[in-house]
Amino acid sequence: MKLLDRLSNLVFPNSQPITEEVLRYYEKNPDELDLIINREAFHIAYLGIIFVLGIGATVAARMVAYFFGDQLGEFVNSVVLDVISELGIALFGGAVVAYLIEYLNKRQYQQNIKFRRQVKAMLAERSAAQESVD
């Protein structure tokens, strides 16, 4: 099992119990059951691009510092390049955090689909049992 899977299991346990109360609620509100899985697509590719741009800005800022040796170079190194470097660090740090959040959202989405299927199956069984009694 991957490390991210282990961490996400701590945040989102694998199974959510389907109690009688849950079944009664979704029996009265079947439209809300579809809202469980209604979400946007995952944008992990964009996070990868931001991550690469952040690392690129950081590396470029550190490399440019070696090309200047005069007073202008000291200014560029101490002010401009530090700002660019910090911006790059913030970009790739933010991309990593956003990736982890997106991964957890994807995991929750998959669990919501599973939960929805289970509830619908149990409601269908209940409905079939009531029709056979009637």
Short mmCIF file of C-alpha atoms in Angstrom, two decimals:
data_model
loop_
_atom_site.label_atom_id
_atom_site.label_comp_id
_atom_site.label_asym_id
_atom_site.label_seq_id
_atom_site.Cartn_x
_atom_site.Cartn_y
_atom_site.Cartn_z
CA MET A 1 0.00 0.00 0.00
CA LYS A 2 1.31 3.44 -0.90
CA LEU A 3 2.15 6.00 1.73
CA LEU A 4 -0.53 8.36 0.40
CA ASP A 5 -3.11 5.57 0.70
CA ARG A 6 -2.13 4.99 4.31
CA LEU A 7 -2.35 8.68 5.12
CA SER A 8 -5.70 9.04 3.38
CA ASN A 9 -7.04 6.04 5.32
CA LEU A 10 -6.37 8.01 8.48
CA VAL A 11 -8.37 10.96 7.16
CA PHE A 12 -11.10 8.99 5.35
CA PRO A 13 -11.76 5.52 6.76
CA ASN A 14 -12.52 2.93 4.05
CA SER A 15 -16.11 2.15 4.93
CA GLN A 16 -18.95 4.21 6.24
CA PRO A 17 -21.71 2.27 7.96
CA ILE A 18 -25.10 2.35 6.29
CA THR A 19 -27.54 2.46 9.15
CA GLU A 20 -31.31 2.24 9.15
CA GLU A 21 -31.42 5.98 9.74
CA VAL A 22 -29.30 6.62 6.63
CA LEU A 23 -31.57 4.39 4.54
CA ARG A 24 -34.71 6.15 5.79
CA TYR A 25 -33.18 9.54 5.00
CA TYR A 26 -32.24 8.64 1.42
CA GLU A 27 -35.56 6.90 0.93
CA LYS A 28 -37.26 10.23 1.64
CA ASN A 29 -34.63 12.27 -0.26
CA PRO A 30 -33.46 10.18 -3.23
CA ASP A 31 -32.24 13.23 -5.18
CA GLU A 32 -29.64 13.98 -2.52
CA LEU A 33 -28.07 10.58 -3.06
CA ASP A 34 -26.90 11.75 -6.48
CA LEU A 35 -25.24 14.80 -4.92
CA ILE A 36 -22.76 12.55 -3.13
CA ILE A 37 -20.77 11.96 -6.31
CA ASN A 38 -21.40 15.27 -8.06
CA ARG A 39 -18.00 16.97 -8.28
CA GLU A 40 -15.50 18.40 -10.75
CA ALA A 41 -12.69 16.58 -12.49
CA PHE A 42 -9.29 16.26 -10.91
CA HIS A 43 -6.61 18.69 -12.05
CA ILE A 44 -3.43 16.98 -10.95
CA ALA A 45 -1.67 17.72 -14.25
CA TYR A 46 -1.95 21.47 -13.59
CA LEU A 47 -0.42 21.00 -10.16
CA GLY A 48 2.53 19.22 -11.79
CA ILE A 49 3.08 22.16 -14.13
CA ILE A 50 3.00 24.63 -11.23
CA PHE A 51 5.42 22.42 -9.30
CA VAL A 52 7.90 22.36 -12.21
CA LEU A 53 7.58 26.13 -12.72
CA GLY A 54 8.27 26.71 -9.03
CA ILE A 55 11.36 24.54 -9.03
CA GLY A 56 12.50 26.13 -12.29
CA ALA A 57 12.17 29.65 -10.87
CA THR A 58 14.04 28.67 -7.72
CA VAL A 59 16.91 26.99 -9.59
CA ALA A 60 17.14 29.83 -12.14
CA ALA A 61 17.27 32.43 -9.38
CA ARG A 62 20.07 30.58 -7.61
CA MET A 63 22.05 30.10 -10.84
CA VAL A 64 21.81 33.76 -11.91
CA ALA A 65 23.42 34.81 -8.62
CA TYR A 66 26.76 33.43 -9.84
CA PHE A 67 26.82 35.62 -12.96
CA PHE A 68 27.00 38.97 -11.15
CA GLY A 69 30.02 40.03 -9.10
CA ASP A 70 29.72 43.82 -8.79
CA GLN A 71 27.43 46.03 -6.65
CA LEU A 72 24.56 45.60 -9.07
CA GLY A 73 25.12 41.87 -8.73
CA GLU A 74 24.90 42.11 -4.95
CA PHE A 75 21.61 44.00 -5.25
CA VAL A 76 20.24 41.51 -7.76
CA ASN A 77 21.39 38.64 -5.58
CA SER A 78 20.13 39.98 -2.26
CA VAL A 79 16.81 41.45 -3.39
CA VAL A 80 15.53 40.38 -6.78
CA LEU A 81 16.80 36.80 -6.81
CA ASP A 82 15.72 36.19 -3.22
CA VAL A 83 12.21 37.33 -4.08
CA ILE A 84 12.12 35.12 -7.18
CA SER A 85 13.57 32.22 -5.21
CA GLU A 86 11.03 32.59 -2.41
CA LEU A 87 8.24 32.83 -4.97
CA GLY A 88 9.47 29.63 -6.60
CA ILE A 89 9.65 27.86 -3.24
CA ALA A 90 6.13 29.03 -2.42
CA LEU A 91 4.87 27.82 -5.82
CA PHE A 92 6.23 24.31 -5.57
CA GLY A 93 5.36 24.06 -1.88
CA GLY A 94 1.81 25.13 -2.64
CA ALA A 95 1.64 22.67 -5.53
CA VAL A 96 2.67 19.81 -3.24
CA VAL A 97 0.02 20.74 -0.68
CA ALA A 98 -2.62 21.16 -3.38
CA TYR A 99 -1.65 17.76 -4.83
CA LEU A 100 -2.12 16.11 -1.45
CA ILE A 101 -5.49 17.80 -1.00
CA GLU A 102 -6.53 16.80 -4.51
CA TYR A 103 -5.47 13.21 -3.82
CA LEU A 104 -7.57 13.15 -0.66
CA ASN A 105 -10.52 14.63 -2.57
CA LYS A 106 -10.17 11.94 -5.23
CA ARG A 107 -10.12 9.27 -2.54
CA GLN A 108 -13.22 10.75 -0.89
CA TYR A 109 -14.95 10.88 -4.28
CA GLN A 110 -14.27 7.19 -4.86
CA GLN A 111 -15.59 6.34 -1.41
CA ASN A 112 -18.71 8.43 -2.06
CA ILE A 113 -19.41 6.46 -5.24
CA LYS A 114 -19.07 3.20 -3.33
CA PHE A 115 -21.33 4.47 -0.53
CA ARG A 116 -23.94 5.63 -3.07
CA ARG A 117 -23.98 2.23 -4.78
CA GLN A 118 -24.42 0.45 -1.47
CA VAL A 119 -27.28 2.71 -0.36
CA LYS A 120 -29.05 2.37 -3.73
CA ALA A 121 -28.70 -1.43 -3.63
CA MET A 122 -30.09 -1.59 -0.10
CA LEU A 123 -32.97 0.72 -1.01
CA ALA A 124 -33.75 -1.44 -4.05
CA GLU A 125 -33.74 -4.57 -1.87
CA ARG A 126 -36.02 -2.89 0.63
CA SER A 127 -38.38 -1.76 -2.13
CA ALA A 128 -38.47 -5.25 -3.66
CA ALA A 129 -39.16 -6.81 -0.26
CA GLN A 130 -42.03 -4.38 0.39
CA GLU A 131 -43.54 -5.08 -3.05
CA SER A 132 -43.43 -8.83 -2.46
CA VAL A 133 -45.24 -8.38 0.88
CA ASP A 134 -47.92 -6.21 -0.73
#
